[in-house]
Structure formats: structure tokens, C-alpha cells
Amino acid sequence: MPSRRTVSLLITASEAFPVLERAFLTANSEICAGFRVFDPETRLRSEDARKIGETWFDLVTDTLSRGVAITLTLSDFDPVVRPALHRGSWRACRMLIAAAELSNHPELLQVRVAMHPARVGWLPRILLWPKTLGMLREIASDLNDDGRERGQVRLRELPGLQGMLDMRNGEVAARPWPPAPLVPATHHQKIAVFDKTSVYLGGLDLDERRYDTLEHARRSDETWYDVHMMVEDSNLAAAARHHLQTFWRKDAIKLAKNPETNFLRTLSAPRRFSLPYMSPKQEIAEIAAVSMAEVAKSTQLIYLESQFFRDRHFTSALCKAAKENPELSVILVLPAAPEDVAFETAGGSDKRYGEYLQARYIDRLRRAFGERLFVGSPARPVSDANPNGRSSLARAPIVYVHAKVSVFDDRAAVISSANLNGRSHYWDTEAGMMIDDAETVTHIRERCMAHWLPKGADAASLDPATAVQSWAKLAAENQSETPERRRGFLLPYPVAPARRFGRNLPGVPEEMV
């Protein structure tokens, strides 16, 4: 018998964080969760939560004190490539354990830091050895700059570097051999199950960087548009809970069940013979498979929001649908530039490769759809004090898009933690859901679309038959106006900077970025 389902759409952390707080406050027996980032120092936003404390550290302590069991899996990161994220996960783990010790029931907390089990094969590890050794030496130098005592403390905060860094003559030094065991994938999901009945899932992690409001009235590098859901559905909760209990294990694929619900996953595994490979073994790609199946069924409008657009297979599915369905149109909303390019002036080869792929696949879409395609990026309707660089678009500060929303003909929608790139579709651990109730799907599409439009926008901007032309016209008008005279957030996506910045890396798997 199908379970009753209630879906609440949450746009930006100003809507999502209070809902997550209330779920912790009202949980009766257990919470099972898995997050890429879960920072206990994140401030509480809801009035009820602030009655018990200031931060999530206090909320976790209170939840455990009420007798609610919490099982939380934090994502770990390659300590060589992402040392700051690696340190952050283990720091969060220590803080959560401290919160449990302050509660009346420390035994009710189970917290783990889980790294994806796949590893880069020996051949590419050797080829990358000079680069990774240089990274290790940079980490060692950074630790030594803090002084001997502080450097030793910080080294203990990087447990994944054991065996790669040593203390020599009182200083941290990199071991030149063997080459670092690089980790090609990560657990990217953001999901929690409450009392086996409700599920919180989507694209939003928990920390201060992710907090933003519907108005985005912040500095450009503090904006963060995201979409999450709270779903009351016991069958979905059972599938999600089983996933959370098993995804981090080395035998996760053997334990994975066909959920027989609208719960969707991406799961990959270590290769038995990994010698020449940079990639993990692709195992479960339900998010990609369902999304491409829905593309093939679509005949009117596909509405997409994503942090990246870099998947060759998904692009091919869209281009095929464009040819087979001459009335089909597409709206794609992307950030004007990746976060690390826009705000960190990063110029690494992986960043440039990602931009190369995105420009290439957007060009393919434009050739396939022509005027039936609109690709847009949001920016605040105010002048940028420093309009140079990728953090600015048409003289205005960009709004950073991190949502993962796909809507197909008001027939189906997929909301998940997965971007429209190969990494999310085939490598990283992801979790999401397909919604197939037409009324709910229409609500999701219209609410997401309306967020970017001026208040009181005409019906043509929300009508699937006319939305592309209406959005293109509005974005072009906004681009020609001064920022303060613009209506809504929409501007055309700037593919030319991505094309100029991008560089191809032949032989490197596209799923890397």
C-alpha cells in the first residue's frame, strides 16, 4: 500500500534551515543523516531553536538529551587535494562528540567520517607523483609556518596524511614515496531521515557559507541559491534510511537494494583491477537514468537549475530530444562562474577543464535548440563596486546558484544533490527523489521560476509554451539597462568567459569535473 506523501519545497537556507531545526526539535526516536558538510558552529535561525542555544552544537546536545538517537555520516575528502575540507570534517566530528558528552545520553550519538573507498590506480598515481608531492610539500610548509607546537597540533588534525608527512628535525616534511593514494570520488549527498517517516533532501549542506535569503541582499561571495525538500513519506524514508546505513561501507553495492520508490541514487565502487584507471567503477546511476528517460518523454518545456552543466550523455539526450520534438524548449539556469573561479581566482587545470566542457556542451545545446533554448545566470539588480572579474556579470554582483532541480513538462521533477555533470551522475555518492504528482511538479517549477522573475511577472513568463521567449526578452532588456533599473535577477549566461578560460585535457575523464 503506497504511503501518504507531503512535499514541502524549500528555497534558500532561510527557508530550509529553520525546517531542519524544527525536525531535530520534534524528532521522537531517531535521526539518520549523511552530509558533505555539517558544521556544528552554524548559527540557529528559528525562534524555537534559539530558545535552547545559539548554534547547532547546542541543538545536537539538546536532541540527544531528549533521548533521540542520532547517526550522522560526514563526508571525508582527499587530504592531499582538499586538506581544508578534510580538516573541517574531522573537526566537526570532534565537536559533535563533545556535544554528545555534554548531553544526558552520549551513547545515542554515532558519528563517522567516511571517505569514498575508491582509489586512483597506480599508473596515474605515478604520473601525478610530481604534482602530488608538490602539494604535500605545500601542506608541510604551511604547517611549519605555524611554529613547531602549533604545526604538530594541526598535523594531528589531518589524520588522512598519516604516512605521507613525517616530523624531521622538529619540522613537518613530505615523504617522497610512495605516491599519494588519491581519492577520485566523494560522498556529495545532503540527506536526513526523521523517525522513519520524513526525509530532508536536496542540494544544501549545513554551514554559514550556505546561508542566504530569497532577496540575496548580500555580497556576491556570500550569496547561495539552493533548493531542498522536506518529504513526509514512510516508503521513501525506509529507502533513504537503508541507503544511509550502507552507502559508506566497502560492500555498499552488495547491500544496496532496489528502493522500489522514487528515491534515486548515484553510487560507485572501487575497481578490482584499478592499475590504469583514475575513475571508480560506475555502479548505480539512477539520477542520471531517470533524468534522461524523462528528457526523452518531454515535448514542451524542460526547466533545469544546476551548479554545473558538463555531462556529455545528458547533453546528447537533450540534443536528441530537440531533434525528435520540434516543440520542445529548454530553460537552463547556471551561476555565471564556478565558485572557486568567481571568488577565489583559482586557475588550476581542473577548473579550466570544467569550464571547457561547460562551454562546449552549451554550444551543442544552442546548435540543437536554437531559439528554443534560454541559458541564464542571476545577478543582483545593483551596481557592483568592483565590476571586474567573474564575480560580476553585466556590471552587477552575481548570485551563486547551487540548486539541483530538473522539471520535465510538469509531468515529473527530480530534486537531488546531483549536478548536471559526470561526477554527480556517475562517480560521487548522491541522493535525490523523483516527484511525479503533476500538481506538485507544477508548483515546484513555478515557484523556482518565479524566484528569478520580477514581482508580478506576466503569465507568459511562467507558461511552458512561452517561457523561453519571455525569459530571453527579459534577460536582454536587463542586460541593456543599468543594474538598478533591471527587473528580477535574470541575465544571459556569459559563455564567452568560460570559453576563453577553459582548456581541454585530453585523456582526463570528463567525470573528474
Short mmCIF file of C-alpha atoms in Angstrom, two decimals:
data_model
loop_
_atom_site.label_atom_id
_atom_site.label_comp_id
_atom_site.label_asym_id
_atom_site.label_seq_id
_atom_site.Cartn_x
_atom_site.Cartn_y
_atom_site.Cartn_z
CA MET A 1 0.00 0.00 0.00
CA PRO A 2 1.57 3.35 -1.01
CA SER A 3 2.35 5.73 1.82
CA ARG A 4 0.89 9.20 2.14
CA ARG A 5 3.26 11.82 0.76
CA THR A 6 3.57 15.51 1.63
CA VAL A 7 6.24 17.56 -0.16
CA SER A 8 7.47 20.94 1.10
CA LEU A 9 9.71 22.88 -1.29
CA LEU A 10 12.39 24.95 0.45
CA ILE A 11 14.23 27.69 -1.46
CA THR A 12 17.47 29.03 0.08
CA ALA A 13 18.70 28.29 3.58
CA SER A 14 16.42 30.98 5.03
CA GLU A 15 13.57 28.53 4.36
CA ALA A 16 15.43 25.24 4.71
CA PHE A 17 17.50 25.72 7.88
CA PRO A 18 14.52 26.51 10.16
CA VAL A 19 12.69 23.44 8.82
CA LEU A 20 15.72 21.25 9.55
CA GLU A 21 15.98 22.76 13.03
CA ARG A 22 12.32 22.01 13.75
CA ALA A 23 12.82 18.43 12.55
CA PHE A 24 15.58 17.98 15.15
CA LEU A 25 13.49 19.68 17.82
CA THR A 26 10.44 17.48 17.21
CA ALA A 27 12.11 14.12 16.45
CA ASN A 28 10.84 11.43 18.81
CA SER A 29 13.21 8.50 18.46
CA GLU A 30 15.92 8.65 15.78
CA ILE A 31 17.65 10.78 13.18
CA CYS A 32 19.79 9.19 10.47
CA ALA A 33 21.73 11.58 8.23
CA GLY A 34 24.58 11.99 5.77
CA PHE A 35 26.06 15.36 4.80
CA ARG A 36 29.00 16.54 2.74
CA VAL A 37 29.40 19.44 5.18
CA PHE A 38 27.78 19.67 8.63
CA ASP A 39 29.32 22.39 10.76
CA PRO A 40 28.15 22.39 14.43
CA GLU A 41 29.13 26.06 14.71
CA THR A 42 26.39 27.06 12.24
CA ARG A 43 24.04 29.54 13.88
CA LEU A 44 20.45 28.57 14.63
CA ARG A 45 17.81 30.60 12.79
CA SER A 46 14.37 29.60 14.06
CA GLU A 47 12.86 31.17 17.17
CA ASP A 48 12.15 27.79 18.77
CA ALA A 49 15.70 26.54 18.21
CA ARG A 50 17.25 29.72 19.63
CA LYS A 51 15.41 29.04 22.88
CA ILE A 52 17.78 26.16 23.54
CA GLY A 53 21.02 27.73 22.26
CA GLU A 54 22.91 29.69 19.63
CA THR A 55 24.41 27.04 17.35
CA TRP A 56 23.87 23.53 16.05
CA PHE A 57 26.26 22.30 18.73
CA ASP A 58 23.57 23.25 21.26
CA LEU A 59 20.78 21.72 19.17
CA VAL A 60 22.59 18.38 18.85
CA THR A 61 23.22 18.35 22.61
CA ASP A 62 19.56 19.09 23.32
CA THR A 63 18.32 16.45 20.85
CA LEU A 64 20.47 13.74 22.43
CA SER A 65 19.43 14.86 25.93
CA ARG A 66 15.80 14.25 24.95
CA GLY A 67 16.68 10.62 24.21
CA VAL A 68 16.74 10.88 20.40
CA ALA A 69 19.41 8.74 18.73
CA ILE A 70 21.50 10.47 16.04
CA THR A 71 23.50 8.59 13.42
CA LEU A 72 25.46 11.00 11.24
CA THR A 73 27.94 10.21 8.47
CA LEU A 74 30.17 13.12 7.47
CA SER A 75 31.96 13.08 4.14
CA ASP A 76 35.74 12.88 4.18
CA PHE A 77 37.91 14.38 1.47
CA ASP A 78 41.20 13.62 -0.23
CA PRO A 79 43.66 15.06 2.33
CA VAL A 80 46.22 15.95 -0.34
CA VAL A 81 43.89 17.69 -2.79
CA ARG A 82 41.37 19.09 -0.25
CA PRO A 83 43.23 19.43 3.09
CA ALA A 84 40.97 22.21 4.41
CA LEU A 85 37.80 20.17 3.82
CA HIS A 86 39.49 17.07 5.28
CA ARG A 87 40.41 19.00 8.42
CA GLY A 88 36.91 20.51 8.60
CA SER A 89 35.17 17.13 8.57
CA TRP A 90 37.30 15.75 11.38
CA ARG A 91 36.91 18.96 13.37
CA ALA A 92 33.12 18.71 13.01
CA CYS A 93 33.31 15.10 14.19
CA ARG A 94 35.23 16.08 17.32
CA MET A 95 32.75 18.87 18.06
CA LEU A 96 29.78 16.52 17.71
CA ILE A 97 31.40 14.05 20.10
CA ALA A 98 31.93 16.92 22.56
CA ALA A 99 28.26 17.89 22.18
CA ALA A 100 27.27 14.31 22.97
CA GLU A 101 29.46 14.28 26.08
CA LEU A 102 27.56 17.31 27.35
CA SER A 103 24.19 15.61 26.82
CA ASN A 104 22.47 13.15 29.12
CA HIS A 105 22.84 10.36 26.55
CA PRO A 106 26.25 10.42 24.82
CA GLU A 107 25.76 6.78 23.84
CA LEU A 108 22.95 7.81 21.46
CA LEU A 109 25.35 9.53 19.04
CA GLN A 110 27.02 7.56 16.26
CA VAL A 111 29.19 9.83 14.11
CA ARG A 112 31.67 8.73 11.46
CA VAL A 113 33.84 10.47 8.89
CA ALA A 114 33.66 8.39 5.72
CA MET A 115 35.91 8.65 2.70
CA HIS A 116 34.83 7.14 -0.60
CA PRO A 117 36.50 3.70 -0.88
CA ALA A 118 37.74 4.07 -4.49
CA ARG A 119 41.38 5.00 -5.17
CA VAL A 120 43.22 6.18 -8.25
CA GLY A 121 45.22 3.36 -9.87
CA TRP A 122 48.97 3.04 -9.54
CA LEU A 123 49.81 4.16 -13.07
CA PRO A 124 48.08 7.57 -12.89
CA ARG A 125 49.33 7.94 -9.29
CA ILE A 126 52.91 7.64 -10.56
CA LEU A 127 52.23 10.04 -13.44
CA LEU A 128 50.77 12.56 -10.99
CA TRP A 129 53.50 11.98 -8.42
CA PRO A 130 55.45 15.24 -9.05
CA LYS A 131 52.26 17.28 -8.65
CA THR A 132 51.02 15.49 -5.53
CA LEU A 133 54.48 15.63 -3.93
CA GLY A 134 54.44 19.38 -4.53
CA MET A 135 51.03 19.59 -2.85
CA LEU A 136 52.32 17.66 0.17
CA ARG A 137 55.32 19.97 0.43
CA GLU A 138 52.98 22.98 0.37
CA ILE A 139 50.94 21.47 3.21
CA ALA A 140 54.11 20.75 5.19
CA SER A 141 55.35 24.30 4.65
CA ASP A 142 52.01 25.71 5.79
CA LEU A 143 52.13 23.61 8.96
CA ASN A 144 55.71 24.67 9.68
CA ASP A 145 54.78 28.34 9.30
CA ASP A 146 52.59 27.96 12.41
CA GLY A 147 55.57 27.08 14.58
CA ARG A 148 56.63 23.71 15.95
CA GLU A 149 53.96 23.19 18.61
CA ARG A 150 51.05 24.54 16.62
CA GLY A 151 52.24 22.69 13.50
CA GLN A 152 52.23 19.39 15.38
CA VAL A 153 48.69 20.05 16.63
CA ARG A 154 47.48 20.87 13.13
CA LEU A 155 49.17 17.76 11.76
CA ARG A 156 47.12 15.65 14.17
CA GLU A 157 44.02 17.35 12.73
CA LEU A 158 44.85 15.81 9.33
CA PRO A 159 44.63 12.06 10.05
CA GLY A 160 44.43 11.17 6.36
CA LEU A 161 48.01 12.37 5.87
CA GLN A 162 49.48 9.78 8.18
CA GLY A 163 52.21 8.00 6.28
CA MET A 164 52.56 10.93 3.85
CA LEU A 165 54.01 13.51 6.27
CA ASP A 166 56.73 12.99 8.92
CA MET A 167 58.38 15.01 11.66
CA ARG A 168 62.06 15.53 10.80
CA ASN A 169 64.34 17.65 12.97
CA GLY A 170 61.32 19.24 14.57
CA GLU A 171 59.64 20.15 11.29
CA VAL A 172 56.94 18.57 9.14
CA ALA A 173 58.28 17.06 5.93
CA ALA A 174 56.68 15.26 2.99
CA ARG A 175 57.54 11.63 2.32
CA PRO A 176 58.64 11.42 -1.32
CA TRP A 177 57.46 7.83 -1.79
CA PRO A 178 55.10 6.07 -2.27
CA PRO A 179 52.87 8.39 -4.35
CA ALA A 180 49.80 9.69 -2.55
CA PRO A 181 46.76 7.32 -2.74
CA LEU A 182 44.44 9.82 -4.42
CA VAL A 183 40.67 9.59 -3.93
CA PRO A 184 38.72 10.17 -7.17
CA ALA A 185 35.19 10.45 -5.72
CA THR A 186 33.40 11.71 -2.63
CA HIS A 187 30.09 11.41 -0.79
CA HIS A 188 28.25 14.50 -2.03
CA GLN A 189 24.73 13.93 -0.66
CA LYS A 190 22.85 16.06 1.88
CA ILE A 191 20.06 13.99 3.42
CA ALA A 192 18.41 13.21 6.75
CA VAL A 193 15.62 10.81 7.81
CA PHE A 194 13.49 11.55 10.88
CA ASP A 195 11.66 8.86 12.86
CA LYS A 196 11.46 6.62 9.76
CA THR A 197 8.71 8.85 8.35
CA SER A 198 10.12 12.03 6.78
CA VAL A 199 13.10 12.84 4.58
CA TYR A 200 15.08 16.07 4.16
CA LEU A 201 16.99 16.02 0.87
CA GLY A 202 18.34 18.27 -1.86
CA GLY A 203 21.41 20.37 -2.55
CA LEU A 204 22.00 22.24 0.71
CA ASP A 205 24.75 21.46 3.23
CA LEU A 206 24.86 22.94 6.73
CA ASP A 207 27.28 25.79 7.38
CA GLU A 208 27.34 29.58 7.39
CA ARG A 209 28.58 29.82 3.79
CA ARG A 210 25.35 28.20 2.59
CA TYR A 211 23.07 30.65 4.36
CA ASP A 212 21.24 33.15 2.15
CA THR A 213 17.77 34.67 1.86
CA LEU A 214 15.31 34.95 -1.01
CA GLU A 215 16.43 38.54 -1.59
CA HIS A 216 20.16 37.65 -1.92
CA ALA A 217 20.92 41.07 -0.39
CA ARG A 218 24.49 40.11 0.44
CA ARG A 219 27.96 40.38 -1.01
CA SER A 220 28.31 38.30 -4.15
CA ASP A 221 30.58 35.74 -2.48
CA GLU A 222 28.02 35.28 0.30
CA THR A 223 25.03 34.55 -1.95
CA TRP A 224 23.86 30.94 -2.22
CA TYR A 225 20.73 29.92 -4.09
CA ASP A 226 19.76 26.34 -3.27
CA VAL A 227 16.70 24.09 -3.22
CA HIS A 228 15.84 21.41 -0.67
CA MET A 229 12.72 19.41 0.22
CA MET A 230 11.09 18.02 3.32
CA VAL A 231 9.02 14.98 2.34
CA GLU A 232 6.70 13.02 4.60
CA ASP A 233 6.63 9.53 3.08
CA SER A 234 7.37 6.37 5.08
CA ASN A 235 8.31 4.30 1.99
CA LEU A 236 10.76 6.96 0.81
CA ALA A 237 12.10 7.22 4.36
CA ALA A 238 12.71 3.45 4.53
CA ALA A 239 14.68 3.51 1.27
CA ALA A 240 16.69 6.57 2.29
CA ARG A 241 17.41 5.15 5.74
CA HIS A 242 18.73 1.89 4.29
CA HIS A 243 20.94 3.89 1.93
CA LEU A 244 22.33 5.94 4.83
CA GLN A 245 23.10 2.78 6.78
CA THR A 246 25.11 1.21 3.95
CA PHE A 247 26.49 3.73 1.40
CA TRP A 248 29.75 4.32 3.33
CA ARG A 249 30.68 0.62 3.56
CA LYS A 250 33.14 -1.06 1.21
CA ASP A 251 30.47 -3.62 0.32
CA ALA A 252 27.81 -0.90 -0.24
CA ILE A 253 26.94 -2.13 -3.73
CA LYS A 254 26.21 -5.65 -2.47
CA LEU A 255 24.00 -4.21 0.26
CA ALA A 256 22.20 -1.72 -1.99
CA LYS A 257 18.55 -2.55 -2.55
CA ASN A 258 16.29 -1.59 -5.39
CA PRO A 259 14.30 1.01 -3.44
CA GLU A 260 11.08 0.48 -5.47
CA THR A 261 10.21 4.08 -4.61
CA ASN A 262 11.01 7.45 -6.12
CA PHE A 263 14.26 7.56 -4.13
CA LEU A 264 17.22 7.95 -6.51
CA ARG A 265 20.96 7.42 -6.02
CA THR A 266 24.39 7.61 -7.57
CA LEU A 267 26.83 5.01 -6.20
CA SER A 268 30.25 3.96 -7.44
CA ALA A 269 32.75 1.45 -6.07
CA PRO A 270 36.46 0.56 -6.10
CA ARG A 271 37.69 -1.32 -9.15
CA ARG A 272 39.06 -4.83 -8.65
CA PHE A 273 41.81 -4.04 -11.15
CA SER A 274 42.49 -0.32 -10.85
CA LEU A 275 46.09 -0.13 -12.14
CA PRO A 276 45.47 2.11 -15.23
CA TYR A 277 42.33 3.89 -14.03
CA MET A 278 41.67 7.30 -12.48
CA SER A 279 37.98 6.53 -12.08
CA PRO A 280 35.92 4.40 -9.70
CA LYS A 281 33.65 1.68 -11.07
CA GLN A 282 30.25 3.09 -12.03
CA GLU A 283 27.53 1.03 -10.38
CA ILE A 284 24.22 2.81 -9.70
CA ALA A 285 23.25 5.89 -11.75
CA GLU A 286 19.54 6.22 -11.05
CA ILE A 287 19.51 10.02 -11.03
CA ALA A 288 21.08 10.19 -14.49
CA ALA A 289 18.99 7.34 -15.89
CA VAL A 290 15.67 8.74 -14.69
CA SER A 291 16.57 12.26 -15.82
CA MET A 292 17.50 11.14 -19.33
CA ALA A 293 14.38 8.96 -19.58
CA GLU A 294 12.26 11.99 -18.68
CA VAL A 295 14.10 14.11 -21.27
CA ALA A 296 13.09 11.59 -23.93
CA LYS A 297 9.42 11.81 -22.88
CA SER A 298 9.32 15.62 -22.82
CA THR A 299 7.53 17.56 -25.56
CA GLN A 300 7.05 21.11 -24.26
CA LEU A 301 9.43 22.55 -21.60
CA ILE A 302 12.37 21.22 -19.62
CA TYR A 303 13.39 23.54 -16.77
CA LEU A 304 16.85 23.00 -15.24
CA GLU A 305 18.83 24.59 -12.40
CA SER A 306 22.35 23.36 -11.71
CA GLN A 307 25.72 24.42 -10.38
CA PHE A 308 27.40 22.82 -13.43
CA PHE A 309 26.40 21.64 -16.90
CA ARG A 310 29.14 19.24 -18.03
CA ASP A 311 27.67 15.79 -18.72
CA ARG A 312 28.19 14.62 -22.29
CA HIS A 313 25.50 11.93 -22.07
CA PHE A 314 22.86 14.26 -20.65
CA THR A 315 23.70 16.84 -23.32
CA SER A 316 23.31 14.19 -26.03
CA ALA A 317 19.92 13.18 -24.62
CA LEU A 318 18.75 16.80 -24.76
CA CYS A 319 20.05 17.30 -28.30
CA LYS A 320 18.31 14.12 -29.46
CA ALA A 321 15.07 15.29 -27.88
CA ALA A 322 15.41 18.66 -29.62
CA LYS A 323 15.52 16.90 -32.98
CA GLU A 324 12.68 14.50 -32.26
CA ASN A 325 10.34 17.04 -30.61
CA PRO A 326 10.27 20.32 -32.55
CA GLU A 327 8.03 21.98 -29.94
CA LEU A 328 10.36 21.17 -27.04
CA SER A 329 12.17 24.06 -25.36
CA VAL A 330 14.71 24.27 -22.51
CA ILE A 331 15.47 26.81 -19.78
CA LEU A 332 18.81 26.29 -18.02
CA VAL A 333 19.85 28.42 -15.02
CA LEU A 334 23.55 28.34 -14.06
CA PRO A 335 25.88 30.51 -11.97
CA ALA A 336 27.83 32.93 -14.15
CA ALA A 337 31.06 31.24 -12.99
CA PRO A 338 32.08 28.36 -10.70
CA GLU A 339 32.53 29.35 -7.06
CA ASP A 340 36.29 28.82 -6.94
CA VAL A 341 36.78 30.74 -10.20
CA ALA A 342 34.44 33.62 -9.32
CA PHE A 343 35.51 34.15 -5.71
CA GLU A 344 38.92 32.52 -5.28
CA THR A 345 40.56 33.45 -8.62
CA ALA A 346 41.52 29.80 -8.99
CA GLY A 347 43.24 28.85 -12.23
CA GLY A 348 44.02 25.17 -11.77
CA SER A 349 43.86 22.78 -14.68
CA ASP A 350 40.74 21.06 -13.30
CA LYS A 351 38.88 24.39 -13.13
CA ARG A 352 39.84 25.21 -16.71
CA TYR A 353 38.85 21.75 -17.92
CA GLY A 354 35.44 22.09 -16.31
CA GLU A 355 34.86 25.44 -17.99
CA TYR A 356 35.97 23.98 -21.33
CA LEU A 357 33.40 21.19 -21.06
CA GLN A 358 30.60 23.51 -19.98
CA ALA A 359 31.18 25.96 -22.85
CA ARG A 360 31.38 23.06 -25.29
CA TYR A 361 28.12 21.45 -24.19
CA ILE A 362 26.20 24.71 -24.02
CA ASP A 363 27.32 25.39 -27.59
CA ARG A 364 25.93 21.97 -28.54
CA LEU A 365 22.59 22.82 -26.92
CA ARG A 366 22.40 26.11 -28.78
CA ARG A 367 23.01 24.43 -32.11
CA ALA A 368 20.33 21.83 -31.34
CA PHE A 369 17.62 24.10 -29.92
CA GLY A 370 18.29 27.49 -31.43
CA GLU A 371 15.71 29.99 -30.19
CA ARG A 372 14.00 27.23 -28.18
CA LEU A 373 16.82 27.45 -25.59
CA PHE A 374 17.44 30.05 -22.92
CA VAL A 375 20.53 29.80 -20.71
CA GLY A 376 20.55 32.37 -17.94
CA SER A 377 22.52 33.45 -14.89
CA PRO A 378 21.27 35.59 -11.99
CA ALA A 379 22.81 38.80 -10.72
CA ARG A 380 21.60 41.27 -8.15
CA PRO A 381 19.89 44.42 -9.54
CA VAL A 382 22.54 46.69 -8.00
CA SER A 383 25.82 48.08 -9.32
CA ASP A 384 28.96 46.16 -8.43
CA ALA A 385 31.56 48.29 -6.66
CA ASN A 386 34.25 46.15 -8.29
CA PRO A 387 32.78 45.02 -11.64
CA ASN A 388 35.93 43.28 -12.89
CA GLY A 389 36.37 39.53 -12.85
CA ARG A 390 34.00 36.57 -12.91
CA SER A 391 32.19 37.52 -9.69
CA SER A 392 30.47 40.28 -11.65
CA LEU A 393 28.02 39.95 -14.55
CA ALA A 394 26.98 42.92 -16.69
CA ARG A 395 28.29 45.32 -14.01
CA ALA A 396 26.32 43.59 -11.22
CA PRO A 397 27.33 41.09 -8.48
CA ILE A 398 26.37 37.54 -9.39
CA VAL A 399 24.04 35.34 -7.34
CA TYR A 400 25.67 31.95 -6.84
CA VAL A 401 23.47 29.05 -8.00
CA HIS A 402 23.93 25.70 -6.25
CA ALA A 403 20.47 24.15 -6.77
CA LYS A 404 19.90 20.79 -8.50
CA VAL A 405 16.39 20.95 -9.97
CA SER A 406 15.07 19.34 -13.17
CA VAL A 407 11.43 19.65 -14.24
CA PHE A 408 10.03 17.83 -17.27
CA ASP A 409 6.75 19.03 -18.84
CA ASP A 410 5.06 19.47 -15.45
CA ARG A 411 4.92 15.67 -15.50
CA ALA A 412 7.97 14.84 -13.38
CA ALA A 413 10.67 16.60 -11.39
CA VAL A 414 14.00 15.44 -9.96
CA ILE A 415 15.45 17.25 -6.94
CA SER A 416 18.70 15.89 -5.60
CA SER A 417 22.27 16.62 -4.55
CA ALA A 418 23.49 15.85 -8.09
CA ASN A 419 24.68 18.46 -10.55
CA LEU A 420 24.32 18.04 -14.30
CA ASN A 421 27.88 16.78 -14.65
CA GLY A 422 29.50 13.38 -14.98
CA ARG A 423 30.93 13.44 -11.47
CA SER A 424 27.48 13.69 -9.89
CA HIS A 425 25.82 11.35 -12.38
CA TYR A 426 28.38 8.53 -12.26
CA TRP A 427 31.10 8.89 -9.58
CA ASP A 428 30.09 10.66 -6.37
CA THR A 429 27.55 9.38 -3.86
CA GLU A 430 24.33 11.32 -4.46
CA ALA A 431 20.74 11.12 -3.23
CA GLY A 432 17.52 12.57 -4.58
CA MET A 433 13.93 11.98 -5.47
CA MET A 434 11.62 11.98 -8.46
CA ILE A 435 8.27 13.71 -7.94
CA ASP A 436 5.54 12.51 -10.31
CA ASP A 437 2.46 14.23 -8.93
CA ALA A 438 1.51 16.80 -11.60
CA GLU A 439 0.18 19.40 -9.18
CA THR A 440 3.34 19.25 -7.04
CA VAL A 441 5.59 19.31 -10.10
CA THR A 442 3.86 22.42 -11.45
CA HIS A 443 4.21 24.09 -8.06
CA ILE A 444 7.96 23.30 -8.00
CA ARG A 445 8.52 24.68 -11.49
CA GLU A 446 6.51 27.85 -10.99
CA ARG A 447 8.00 28.57 -7.56
CA CYS A 448 11.58 28.11 -8.81
CA MET A 449 10.96 30.15 -11.95
CA ALA A 450 9.18 32.94 -10.08
CA HIS A 451 12.20 33.34 -7.80
CA TRP A 452 14.21 34.82 -10.69
CA LEU A 453 11.44 36.94 -12.17
CA PRO A 454 10.28 40.41 -11.13
CA LYS A 455 7.33 40.52 -8.76
CA GLY A 456 4.08 40.46 -10.65
CA ALA A 457 5.68 38.96 -13.77
CA ASP A 458 3.21 38.31 -16.61
CA ALA A 459 1.72 34.88 -17.18
CA ALA A 460 3.86 34.35 -20.31
CA SER A 461 6.97 34.11 -18.12
CA LEU A 462 5.56 31.05 -16.34
CA ASP A 463 3.69 29.46 -19.25
CA PRO A 464 5.67 26.49 -20.63
CA ALA A 465 4.63 27.43 -24.17
CA THR A 466 6.04 30.98 -23.99
CA ALA A 467 8.54 31.00 -21.11
CA VAL A 468 11.73 30.71 -23.20
CA GLN A 469 10.89 33.70 -25.39
CA SER A 470 9.70 35.71 -22.38
CA TRP A 471 12.83 34.95 -20.34
CA ALA A 472 15.14 35.71 -23.26
CA LYS A 473 13.42 39.07 -23.81
CA LEU A 474 13.59 39.99 -20.11
CA ALA A 475 17.27 38.99 -19.82
CA ALA A 476 18.19 41.00 -22.93
CA GLU A 477 16.37 44.05 -21.59
CA ASN A 478 18.10 43.70 -18.23
CA GLN A 479 21.49 43.45 -19.91
CA SER A 480 20.93 46.74 -21.76
CA GLU A 481 19.81 48.58 -18.60
CA THR A 482 21.83 49.87 -15.68
CA PRO A 483 21.75 47.37 -12.80
CA GLU A 484 19.40 49.46 -10.66
CA ARG A 485 16.81 49.60 -13.45
CA ARG A 486 16.71 45.85 -14.01
CA ARG A 487 13.67 43.71 -13.24
CA GLY A 488 14.32 40.49 -11.37
CA PHE A 489 17.66 38.68 -11.39
CA LEU A 490 17.89 37.29 -14.94
CA LEU A 491 20.72 37.92 -17.39
CA PRO A 492 22.03 35.83 -20.31
CA TYR A 493 24.63 33.24 -19.29
CA PRO A 494 28.11 34.50 -20.29
CA VAL A 495 29.58 31.58 -22.23
CA ALA A 496 32.43 33.62 -23.75
CA PRO A 497 34.45 33.95 -20.49
CA ALA A 498 34.09 30.21 -19.88
CA ARG A 499 35.25 29.53 -23.43
CA ARG A 500 38.29 31.80 -23.05
CA PHE A 501 39.25 30.42 -19.63
CA GLY A 502 38.62 26.77 -20.49
CA ARG A 503 41.30 24.32 -21.60
CA ASN A 504 40.90 20.76 -22.84
CA LEU A 505 42.77 17.97 -21.05
CA PRO A 506 42.81 15.04 -23.48
CA GLY A 507 42.82 11.69 -21.71
CA VAL A 508 41.41 13.04 -18.44
CA PRO A 509 37.96 11.61 -17.66
CA GLU A 510 35.22 14.20 -18.03
CA GLU A 511 33.72 12.93 -14.77
CA MET A 512 36.69 14.42 -12.89
CA VAL A 513 34.99 17.83 -13.06
#
